[in-house]
mmCIF file of C-alpha atoms in Angstrom:
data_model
loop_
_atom_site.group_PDB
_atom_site.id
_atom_site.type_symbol
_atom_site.label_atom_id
_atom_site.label_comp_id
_atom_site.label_asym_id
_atom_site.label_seq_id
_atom_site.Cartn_x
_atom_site.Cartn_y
_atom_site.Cartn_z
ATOM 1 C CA UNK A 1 5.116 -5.989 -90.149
ATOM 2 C CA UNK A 2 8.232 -4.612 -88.721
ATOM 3 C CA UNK A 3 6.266 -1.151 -87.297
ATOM 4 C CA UNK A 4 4.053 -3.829 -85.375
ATOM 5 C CA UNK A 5 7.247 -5.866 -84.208
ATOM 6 C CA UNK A 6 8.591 -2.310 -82.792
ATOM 7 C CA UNK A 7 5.578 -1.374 -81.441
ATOM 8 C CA UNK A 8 5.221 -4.603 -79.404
ATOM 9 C CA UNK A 9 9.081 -4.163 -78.411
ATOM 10 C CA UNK A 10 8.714 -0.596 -77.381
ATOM 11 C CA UNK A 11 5.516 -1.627 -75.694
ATOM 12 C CA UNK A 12 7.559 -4.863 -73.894
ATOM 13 C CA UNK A 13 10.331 -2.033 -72.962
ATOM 14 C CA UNK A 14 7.747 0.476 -71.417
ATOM 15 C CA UNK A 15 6.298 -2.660 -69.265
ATOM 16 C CA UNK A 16 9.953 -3.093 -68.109
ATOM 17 C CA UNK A 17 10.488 -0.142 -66.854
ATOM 18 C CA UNK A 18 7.436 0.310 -65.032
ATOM 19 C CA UNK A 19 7.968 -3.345 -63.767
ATOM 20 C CA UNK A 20 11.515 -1.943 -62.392
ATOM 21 C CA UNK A 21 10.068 1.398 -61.286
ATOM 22 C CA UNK A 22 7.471 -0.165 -59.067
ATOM 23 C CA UNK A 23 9.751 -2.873 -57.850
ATOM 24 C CA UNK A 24 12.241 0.363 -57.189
ATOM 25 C CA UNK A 25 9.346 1.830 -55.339
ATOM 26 C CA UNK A 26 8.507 -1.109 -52.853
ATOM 27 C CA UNK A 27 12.240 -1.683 -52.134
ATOM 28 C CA UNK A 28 12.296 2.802 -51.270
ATOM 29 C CA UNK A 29 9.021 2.074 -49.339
ATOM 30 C CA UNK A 30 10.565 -0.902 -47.544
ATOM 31 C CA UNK A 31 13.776 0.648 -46.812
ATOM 32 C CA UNK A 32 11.950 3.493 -45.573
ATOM 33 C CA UNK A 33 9.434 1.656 -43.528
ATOM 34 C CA UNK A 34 12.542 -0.283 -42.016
ATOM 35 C CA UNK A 35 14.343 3.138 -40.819
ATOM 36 C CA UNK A 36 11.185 4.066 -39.807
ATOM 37 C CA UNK A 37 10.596 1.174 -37.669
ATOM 38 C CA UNK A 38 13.994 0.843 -36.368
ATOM 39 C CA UNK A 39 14.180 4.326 -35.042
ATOM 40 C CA UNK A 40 10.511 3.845 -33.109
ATOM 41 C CA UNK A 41 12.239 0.523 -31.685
ATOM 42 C CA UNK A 42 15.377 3.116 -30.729
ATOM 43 C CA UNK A 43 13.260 5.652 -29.139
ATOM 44 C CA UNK A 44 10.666 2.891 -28.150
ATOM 45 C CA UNK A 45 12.635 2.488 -24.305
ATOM 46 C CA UNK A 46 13.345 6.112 -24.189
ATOM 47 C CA UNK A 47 13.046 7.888 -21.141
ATOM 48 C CA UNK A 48 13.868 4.071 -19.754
ATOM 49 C CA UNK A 49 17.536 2.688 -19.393
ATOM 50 C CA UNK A 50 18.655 0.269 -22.228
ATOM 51 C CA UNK A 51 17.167 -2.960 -21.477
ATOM 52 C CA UNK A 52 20.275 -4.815 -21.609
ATOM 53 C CA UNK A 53 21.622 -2.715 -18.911
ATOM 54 C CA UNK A 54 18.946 -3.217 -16.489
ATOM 55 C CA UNK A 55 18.352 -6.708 -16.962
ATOM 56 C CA UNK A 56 16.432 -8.874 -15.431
ATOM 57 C CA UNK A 57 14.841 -5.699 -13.870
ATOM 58 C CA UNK A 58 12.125 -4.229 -17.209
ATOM 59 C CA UNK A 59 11.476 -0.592 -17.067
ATOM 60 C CA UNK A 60 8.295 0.375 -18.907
ATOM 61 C CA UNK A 61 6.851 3.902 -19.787
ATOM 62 C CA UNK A 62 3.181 5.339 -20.252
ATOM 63 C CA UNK A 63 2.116 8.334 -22.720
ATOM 64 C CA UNK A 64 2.755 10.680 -20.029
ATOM 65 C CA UNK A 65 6.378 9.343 -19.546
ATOM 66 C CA UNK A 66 6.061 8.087 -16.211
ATOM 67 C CA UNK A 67 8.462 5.015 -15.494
ATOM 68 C CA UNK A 68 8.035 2.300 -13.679
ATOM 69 C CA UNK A 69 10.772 -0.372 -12.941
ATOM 70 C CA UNK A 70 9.811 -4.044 -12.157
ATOM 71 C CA UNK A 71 13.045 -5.795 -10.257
ATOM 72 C CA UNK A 72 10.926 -9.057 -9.393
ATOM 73 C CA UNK A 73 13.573 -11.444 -10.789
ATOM 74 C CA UNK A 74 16.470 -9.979 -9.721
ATOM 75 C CA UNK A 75 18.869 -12.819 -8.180
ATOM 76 C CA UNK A 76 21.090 -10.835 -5.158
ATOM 77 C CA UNK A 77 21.271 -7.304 -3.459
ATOM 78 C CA UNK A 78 24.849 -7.210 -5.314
ATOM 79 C CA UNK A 79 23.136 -7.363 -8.678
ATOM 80 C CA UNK A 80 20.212 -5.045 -7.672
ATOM 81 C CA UNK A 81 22.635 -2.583 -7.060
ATOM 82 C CA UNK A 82 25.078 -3.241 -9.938
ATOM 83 C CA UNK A 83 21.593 -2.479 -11.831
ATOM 84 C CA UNK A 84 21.351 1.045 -10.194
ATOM 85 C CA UNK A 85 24.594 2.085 -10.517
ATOM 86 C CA UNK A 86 24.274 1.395 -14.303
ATOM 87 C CA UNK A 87 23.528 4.110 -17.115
ATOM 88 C CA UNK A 88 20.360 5.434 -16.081
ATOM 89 C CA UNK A 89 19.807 8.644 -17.963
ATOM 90 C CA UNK A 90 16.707 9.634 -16.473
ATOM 91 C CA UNK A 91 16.137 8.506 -12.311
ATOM 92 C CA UNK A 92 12.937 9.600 -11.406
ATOM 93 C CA UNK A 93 10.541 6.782 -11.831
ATOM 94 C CA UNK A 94 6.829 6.430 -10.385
ATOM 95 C CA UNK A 95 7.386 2.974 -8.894
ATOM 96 C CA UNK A 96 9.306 0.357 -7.607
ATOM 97 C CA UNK A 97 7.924 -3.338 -7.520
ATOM 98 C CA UNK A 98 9.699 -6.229 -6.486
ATOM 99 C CA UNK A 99 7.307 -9.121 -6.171
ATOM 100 C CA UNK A 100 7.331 -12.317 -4.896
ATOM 101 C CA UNK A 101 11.304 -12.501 -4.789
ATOM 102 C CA UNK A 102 12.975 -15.363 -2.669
ATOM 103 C CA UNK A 103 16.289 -14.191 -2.989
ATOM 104 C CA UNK A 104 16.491 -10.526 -1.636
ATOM 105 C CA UNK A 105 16.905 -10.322 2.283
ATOM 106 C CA UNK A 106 18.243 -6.440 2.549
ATOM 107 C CA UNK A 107 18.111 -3.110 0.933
ATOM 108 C CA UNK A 108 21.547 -1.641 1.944
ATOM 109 C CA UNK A 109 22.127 1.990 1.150
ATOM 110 C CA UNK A 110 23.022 2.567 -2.201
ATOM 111 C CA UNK A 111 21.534 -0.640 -3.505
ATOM 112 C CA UNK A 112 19.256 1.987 -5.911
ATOM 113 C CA UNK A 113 21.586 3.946 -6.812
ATOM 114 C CA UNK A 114 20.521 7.922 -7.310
ATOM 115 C CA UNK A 115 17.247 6.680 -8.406
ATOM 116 C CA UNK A 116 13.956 8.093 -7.240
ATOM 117 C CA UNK A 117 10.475 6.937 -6.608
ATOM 118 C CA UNK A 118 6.879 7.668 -5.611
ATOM 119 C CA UNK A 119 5.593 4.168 -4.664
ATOM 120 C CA UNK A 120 7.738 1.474 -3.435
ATOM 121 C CA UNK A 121 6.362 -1.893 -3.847
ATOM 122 C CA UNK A 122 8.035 -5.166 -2.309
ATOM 123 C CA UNK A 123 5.718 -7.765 -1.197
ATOM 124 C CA UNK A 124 6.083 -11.405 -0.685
ATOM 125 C CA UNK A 125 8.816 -11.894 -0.621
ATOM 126 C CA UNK A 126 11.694 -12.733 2.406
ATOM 127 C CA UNK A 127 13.251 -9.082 2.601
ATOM 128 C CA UNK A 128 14.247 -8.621 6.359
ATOM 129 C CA UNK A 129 15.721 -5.147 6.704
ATOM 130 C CA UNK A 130 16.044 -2.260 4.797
ATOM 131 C CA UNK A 131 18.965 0.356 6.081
ATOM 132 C CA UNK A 132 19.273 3.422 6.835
ATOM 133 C CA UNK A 133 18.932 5.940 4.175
ATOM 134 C CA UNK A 134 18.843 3.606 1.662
ATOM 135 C CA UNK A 135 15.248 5.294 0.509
ATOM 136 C CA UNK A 136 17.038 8.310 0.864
ATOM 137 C CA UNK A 137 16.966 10.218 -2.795
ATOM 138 C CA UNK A 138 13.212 9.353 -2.195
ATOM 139 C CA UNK A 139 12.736 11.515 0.834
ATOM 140 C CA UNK A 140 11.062 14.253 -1.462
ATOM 141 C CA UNK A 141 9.423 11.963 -3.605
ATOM 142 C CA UNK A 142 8.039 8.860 -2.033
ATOM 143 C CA UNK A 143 4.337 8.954 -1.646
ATOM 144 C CA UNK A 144 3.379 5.364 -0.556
ATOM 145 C CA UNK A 145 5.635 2.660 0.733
ATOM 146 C CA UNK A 146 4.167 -0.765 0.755
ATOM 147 C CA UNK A 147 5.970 -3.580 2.198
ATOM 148 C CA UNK A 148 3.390 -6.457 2.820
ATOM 149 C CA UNK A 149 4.213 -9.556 3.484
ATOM 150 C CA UNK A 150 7.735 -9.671 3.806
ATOM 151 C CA UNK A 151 9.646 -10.778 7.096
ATOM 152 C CA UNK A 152 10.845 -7.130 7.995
ATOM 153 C CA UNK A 153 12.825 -6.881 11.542
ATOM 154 C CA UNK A 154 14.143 -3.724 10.460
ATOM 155 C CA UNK A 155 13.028 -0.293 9.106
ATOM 156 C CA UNK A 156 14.744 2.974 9.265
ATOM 157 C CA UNK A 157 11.443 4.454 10.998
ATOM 158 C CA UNK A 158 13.303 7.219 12.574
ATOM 159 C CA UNK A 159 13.708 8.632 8.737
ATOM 160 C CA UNK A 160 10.141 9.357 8.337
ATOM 161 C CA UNK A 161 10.327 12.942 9.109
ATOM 162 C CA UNK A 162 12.252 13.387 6.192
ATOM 163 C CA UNK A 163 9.728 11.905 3.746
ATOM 164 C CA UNK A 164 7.928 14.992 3.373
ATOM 165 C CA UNK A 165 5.325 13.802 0.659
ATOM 166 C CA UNK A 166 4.729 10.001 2.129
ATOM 167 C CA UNK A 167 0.791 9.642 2.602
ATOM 168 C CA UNK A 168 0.762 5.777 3.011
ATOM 169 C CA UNK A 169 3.076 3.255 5.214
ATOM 170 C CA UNK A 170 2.166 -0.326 4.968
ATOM 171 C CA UNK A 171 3.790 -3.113 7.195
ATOM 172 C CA UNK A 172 1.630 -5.766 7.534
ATOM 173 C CA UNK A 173 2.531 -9.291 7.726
ATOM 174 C CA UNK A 174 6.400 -8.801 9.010
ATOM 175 C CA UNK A 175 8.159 -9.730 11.924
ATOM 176 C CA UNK A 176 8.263 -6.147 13.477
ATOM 177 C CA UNK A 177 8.127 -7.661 17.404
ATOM 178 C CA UNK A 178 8.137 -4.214 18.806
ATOM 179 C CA UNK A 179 6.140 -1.206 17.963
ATOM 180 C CA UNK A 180 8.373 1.134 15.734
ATOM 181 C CA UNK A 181 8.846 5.166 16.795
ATOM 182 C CA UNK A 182 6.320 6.792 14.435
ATOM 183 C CA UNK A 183 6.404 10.348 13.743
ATOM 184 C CA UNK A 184 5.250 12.187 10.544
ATOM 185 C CA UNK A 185 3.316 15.601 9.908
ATOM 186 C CA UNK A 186 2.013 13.602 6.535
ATOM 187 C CA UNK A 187 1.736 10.205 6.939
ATOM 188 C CA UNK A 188 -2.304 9.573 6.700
ATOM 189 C CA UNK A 189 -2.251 5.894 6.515
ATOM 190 C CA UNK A 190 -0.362 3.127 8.479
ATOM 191 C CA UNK A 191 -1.234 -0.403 8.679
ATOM 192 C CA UNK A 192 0.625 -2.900 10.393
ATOM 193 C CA UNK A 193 -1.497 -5.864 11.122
ATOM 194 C CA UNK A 194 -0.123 -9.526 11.762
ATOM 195 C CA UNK A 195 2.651 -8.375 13.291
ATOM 196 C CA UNK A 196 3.709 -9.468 16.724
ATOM 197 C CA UNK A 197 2.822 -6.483 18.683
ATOM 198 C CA UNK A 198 2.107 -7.078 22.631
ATOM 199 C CA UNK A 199 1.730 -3.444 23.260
ATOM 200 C CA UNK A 200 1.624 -0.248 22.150
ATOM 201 C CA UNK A 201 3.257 2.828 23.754
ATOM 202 C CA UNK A 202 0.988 5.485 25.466
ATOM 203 C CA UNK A 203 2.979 7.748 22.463
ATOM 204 C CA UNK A 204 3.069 5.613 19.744
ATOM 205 C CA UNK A 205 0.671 7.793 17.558
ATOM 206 C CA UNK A 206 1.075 11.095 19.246
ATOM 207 C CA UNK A 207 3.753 12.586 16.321
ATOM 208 C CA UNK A 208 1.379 11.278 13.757
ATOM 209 C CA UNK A 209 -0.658 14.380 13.284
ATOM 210 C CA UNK A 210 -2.421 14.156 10.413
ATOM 211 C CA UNK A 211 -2.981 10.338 10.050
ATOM 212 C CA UNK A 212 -6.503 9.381 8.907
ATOM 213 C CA UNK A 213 -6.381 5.377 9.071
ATOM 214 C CA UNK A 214 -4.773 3.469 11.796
ATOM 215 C CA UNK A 215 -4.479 -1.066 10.858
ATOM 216 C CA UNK A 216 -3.005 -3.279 14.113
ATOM 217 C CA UNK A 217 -5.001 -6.106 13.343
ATOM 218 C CA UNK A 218 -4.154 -9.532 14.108
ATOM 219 C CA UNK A 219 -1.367 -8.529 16.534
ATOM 220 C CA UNK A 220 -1.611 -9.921 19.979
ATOM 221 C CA UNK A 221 -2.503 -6.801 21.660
ATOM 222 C CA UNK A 222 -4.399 -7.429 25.091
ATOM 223 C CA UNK A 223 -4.504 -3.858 26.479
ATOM 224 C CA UNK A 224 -3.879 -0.223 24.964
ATOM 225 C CA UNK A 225 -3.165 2.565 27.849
ATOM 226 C CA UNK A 226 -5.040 5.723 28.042
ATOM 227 C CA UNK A 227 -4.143 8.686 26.054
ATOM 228 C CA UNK A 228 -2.711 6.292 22.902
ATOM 229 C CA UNK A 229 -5.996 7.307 20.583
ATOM 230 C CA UNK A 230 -6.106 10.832 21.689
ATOM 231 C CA UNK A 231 -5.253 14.032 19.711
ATOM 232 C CA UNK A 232 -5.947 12.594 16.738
ATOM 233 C CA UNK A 233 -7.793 15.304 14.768
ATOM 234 C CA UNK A 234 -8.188 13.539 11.114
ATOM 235 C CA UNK A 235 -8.226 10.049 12.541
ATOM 236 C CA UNK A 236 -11.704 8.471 10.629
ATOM 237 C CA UNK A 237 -10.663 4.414 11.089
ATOM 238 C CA UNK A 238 -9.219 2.537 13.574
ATOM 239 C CA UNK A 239 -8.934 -1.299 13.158
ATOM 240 C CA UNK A 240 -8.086 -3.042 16.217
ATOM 241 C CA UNK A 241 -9.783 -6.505 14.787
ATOM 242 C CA UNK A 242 -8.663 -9.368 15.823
ATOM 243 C CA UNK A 243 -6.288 -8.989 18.993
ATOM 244 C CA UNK A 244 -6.864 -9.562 22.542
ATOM 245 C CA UNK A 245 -8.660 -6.812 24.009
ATOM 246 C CA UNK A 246 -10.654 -7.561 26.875
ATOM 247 C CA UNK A 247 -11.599 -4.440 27.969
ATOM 248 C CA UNK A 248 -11.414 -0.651 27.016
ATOM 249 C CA UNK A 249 -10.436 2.130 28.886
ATOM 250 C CA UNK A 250 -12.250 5.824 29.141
ATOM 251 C CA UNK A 251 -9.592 7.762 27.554
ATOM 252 C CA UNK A 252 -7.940 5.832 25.189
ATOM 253 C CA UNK A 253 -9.752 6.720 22.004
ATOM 254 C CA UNK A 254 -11.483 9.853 21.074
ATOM 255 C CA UNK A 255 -14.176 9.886 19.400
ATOM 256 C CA UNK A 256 -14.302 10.654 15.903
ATOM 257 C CA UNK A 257 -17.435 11.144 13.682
ATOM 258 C CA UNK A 258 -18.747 9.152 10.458
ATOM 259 C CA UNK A 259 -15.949 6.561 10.567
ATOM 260 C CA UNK A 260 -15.004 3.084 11.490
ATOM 261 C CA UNK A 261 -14.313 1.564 15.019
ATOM 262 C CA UNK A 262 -13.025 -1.693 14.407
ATOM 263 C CA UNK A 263 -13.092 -4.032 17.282
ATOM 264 C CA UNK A 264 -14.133 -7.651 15.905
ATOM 265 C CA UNK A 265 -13.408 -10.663 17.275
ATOM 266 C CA UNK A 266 -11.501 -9.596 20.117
ATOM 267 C CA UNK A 267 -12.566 -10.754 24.336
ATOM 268 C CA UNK A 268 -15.054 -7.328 25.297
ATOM 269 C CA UNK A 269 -17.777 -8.599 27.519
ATOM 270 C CA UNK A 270 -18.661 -4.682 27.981
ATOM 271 C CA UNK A 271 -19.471 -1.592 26.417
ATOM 272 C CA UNK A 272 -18.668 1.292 28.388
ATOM 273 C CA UNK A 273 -21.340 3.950 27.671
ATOM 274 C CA UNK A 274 -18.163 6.653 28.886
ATOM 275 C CA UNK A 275 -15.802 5.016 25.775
ATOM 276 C CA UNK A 276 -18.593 3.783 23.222
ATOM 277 C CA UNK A 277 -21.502 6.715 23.386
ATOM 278 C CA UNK A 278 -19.441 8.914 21.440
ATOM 279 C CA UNK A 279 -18.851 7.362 18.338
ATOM 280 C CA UNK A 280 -22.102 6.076 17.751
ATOM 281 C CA UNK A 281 -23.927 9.628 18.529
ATOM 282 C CA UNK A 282 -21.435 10.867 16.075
ATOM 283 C CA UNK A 283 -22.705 8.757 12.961
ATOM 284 C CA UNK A 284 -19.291 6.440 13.619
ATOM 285 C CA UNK A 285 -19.996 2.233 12.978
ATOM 286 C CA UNK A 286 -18.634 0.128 15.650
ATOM 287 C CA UNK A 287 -17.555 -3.378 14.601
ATOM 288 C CA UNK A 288 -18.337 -6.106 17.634
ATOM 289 C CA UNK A 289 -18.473 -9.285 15.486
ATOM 290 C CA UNK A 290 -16.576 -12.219 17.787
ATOM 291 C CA UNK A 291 -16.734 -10.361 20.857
ATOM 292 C CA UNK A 292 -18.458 -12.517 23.986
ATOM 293 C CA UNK A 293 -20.234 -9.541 24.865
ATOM 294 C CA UNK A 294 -22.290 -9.747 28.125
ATOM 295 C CA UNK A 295 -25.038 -7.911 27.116
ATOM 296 C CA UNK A 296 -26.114 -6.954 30.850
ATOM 297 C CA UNK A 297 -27.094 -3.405 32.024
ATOM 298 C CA UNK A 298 -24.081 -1.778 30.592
ATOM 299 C CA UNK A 299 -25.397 -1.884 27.276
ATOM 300 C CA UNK A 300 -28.795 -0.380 28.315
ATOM 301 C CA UNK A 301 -27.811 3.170 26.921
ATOM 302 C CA UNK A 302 -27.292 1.138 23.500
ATOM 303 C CA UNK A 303 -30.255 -1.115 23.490
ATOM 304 C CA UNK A 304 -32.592 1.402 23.929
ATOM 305 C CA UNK A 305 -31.835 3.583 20.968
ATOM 306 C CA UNK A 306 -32.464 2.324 18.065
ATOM 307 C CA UNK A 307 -30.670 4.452 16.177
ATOM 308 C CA UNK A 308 -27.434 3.789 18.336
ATOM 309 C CA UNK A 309 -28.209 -0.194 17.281
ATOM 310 C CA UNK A 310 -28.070 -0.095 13.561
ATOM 311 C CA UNK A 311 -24.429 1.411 13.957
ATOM 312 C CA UNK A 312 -23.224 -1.837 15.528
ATOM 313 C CA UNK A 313 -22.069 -4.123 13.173
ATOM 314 C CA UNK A 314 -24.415 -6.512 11.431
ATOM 315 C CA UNK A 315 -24.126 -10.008 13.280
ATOM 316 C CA UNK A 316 -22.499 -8.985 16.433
ATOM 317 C CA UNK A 317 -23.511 -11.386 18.957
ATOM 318 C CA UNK A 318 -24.157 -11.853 22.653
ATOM 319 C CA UNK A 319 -22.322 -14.320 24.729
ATOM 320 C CA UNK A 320 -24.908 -16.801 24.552
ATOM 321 C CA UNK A 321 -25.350 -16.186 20.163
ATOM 322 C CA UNK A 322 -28.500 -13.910 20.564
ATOM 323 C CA UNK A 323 -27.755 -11.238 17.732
ATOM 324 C CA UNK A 324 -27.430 -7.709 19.234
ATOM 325 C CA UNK A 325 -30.197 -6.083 17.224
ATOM 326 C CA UNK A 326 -32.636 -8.926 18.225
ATOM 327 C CA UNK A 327 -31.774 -7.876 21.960
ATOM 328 C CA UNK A 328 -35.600 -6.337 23.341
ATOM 329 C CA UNK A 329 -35.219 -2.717 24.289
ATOM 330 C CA UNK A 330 -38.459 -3.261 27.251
ATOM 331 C CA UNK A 331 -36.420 -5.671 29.248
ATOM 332 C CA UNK A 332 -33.599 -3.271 29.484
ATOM 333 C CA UNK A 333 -36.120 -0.199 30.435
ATOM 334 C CA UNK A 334 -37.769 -2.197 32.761
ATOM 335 C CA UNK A 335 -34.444 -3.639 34.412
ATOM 336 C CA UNK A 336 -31.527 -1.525 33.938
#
């Protein structure tokens, strides 16, 4: 009997200590698991700023450690920049959005500190000016700037030159009330529709050499002077929707080939077969929706070839609502 009773207490001891050796190996495992987790939540921000530094702007990072740096809640231009001027160990970021914000009127230089970006993007919100070289440790960098929807009176347009890498400026929906100098040997894109644009000067596009896409829609544009559209060589759109135009010129556009003429619901009662042959007989769609468009003898040399036709917009209209393509090609033969 007493062998058995030390048997069952050695037994009982051996339980212990496996008992305490396991519980001694969760508590390790936990303790490593912890210091484990805690330094992925250290690193976890890394290349970003400390959170607590940049608040209420969030910087977040992908695989490939690009930053971007959302500044929609931010409260003043003082607090943007006390932001900026913060411990920021790394300042080059991909973007910059700023969304929806009622409470930022200016960027003033210096506001982002020595940070850089590639796209800049502050839309709707009530942002009215940004200053001179406050973009400027993005000169190198920027790529697209995007603006929309804002009430900008003021843009430091005369920097462009310096934005050597910037492929895409968008100001649409400001209060830009006179057309801005434009000169770039990069820019390919600009849009600035709804606007309040009266006219454009004869050299308003000339410095823009390698721009591809040109937006003034919904300005209140009634005439654009000869030569504005010319020496264009990349130029493959051209949206002129929704303006005044009555009438246009020979010489204001050149032709391009396999692209976009967009004149929709603007006043043209005729096609001039000097300014509209061209872009049709190069492969180009022209877009006549809205226009009250005579449809007399000056649109013979369009009627006639069908091929010309199904390159006008689908739904463009005469005067009186007979659809374009509906128009019959003997009348104008027999007439014109």
């Amino acid at each position: 009997m007493p062998t058995r009773r030390r048997s069952v207490s050695i037994g009982l001891k051996m339980t212990g200590v496996s008992v305490l050796s396991a519980l001694l190996a969760l508590a390790l495992g936990s303790s490593e698991s912890a210091a484990r987790n805690a330094t992925e939540d250290a690193l976890r921000y890394l290349p970003c700023p400390e959170p607590a530094t940049i608040h209420p702007c969030v910087c977040t990072v992908d695989e490939d450690h690009s930053m971007d740096m959302d500044c929609s809640l931010v409260q003043s231009e003082d607090q943007l920049a006390r932001i900026f001027s913060s411990d920021i160990p790394f300042t080059r970021f991909r973007r910059l959005v700023i969304m929806n914000n009622r409470n930022l009127m200016a960027l003033r230089s210096g506001d982002l500190g020595v940070a850089s970006f590639e796209t800049i993007f502050i839309q709707g919100g009530i942002l009215e000016e940004v200053l001179a070289q406050t973009l400027a440790n993005s000169y190198s960098s920027a790529t697209h700037i995007d603006l929309n929807d804002n009430r900008v009176l003021d843009f430091p347009f005369l920097e462009l030159p310096l934005f050597t890498s910037l492929r895409s400026l968008k100001l649409s929906m400001n209060w830009l009330s006179e057309f801005p100098t434009l000169q770039s040997s990069v820019l390919q894109h600009v849009e600035l529709d709804k606007n309040s644009f009266d006219r454009i000067p004869a050299d308003g596009f000339t410095f823009l050499t390698n721009v591809e896409t040109i937006s003034l829609s919904n300005n209140h544009l009634q005439m654009i002077l000869p030569g504005t559209f010319l020496d264009l060589p990349f130029l493959r759109e051209l949206h002129l929707d929704n303006n005044q135009l009555s009438y246009i010129s020979p010489g204001t556009i050149a032709e391009f080939k396999g692209g976009l003429l967009d004149l929709k619901e603007n006043s043209l009662t005729v096609l001039d077969e000097e300014v509209f042959r061209p872009f049709v007989q190069g492969g180009t769609t022209v877009a006549l929706n809205g226009n009250p468009l005579r449809c007399g003898c000056d649109i013979a040399w369009l009627v006639v070839n069908g091929a010309f036709v199904d390159l006008i917009s689908d739904g463009t209209t005469c005067s009186d609502g007979e659809f374009l393509a509906d128009l019959d090609p003997s009348i104008f033969l027999d007439l014109c």
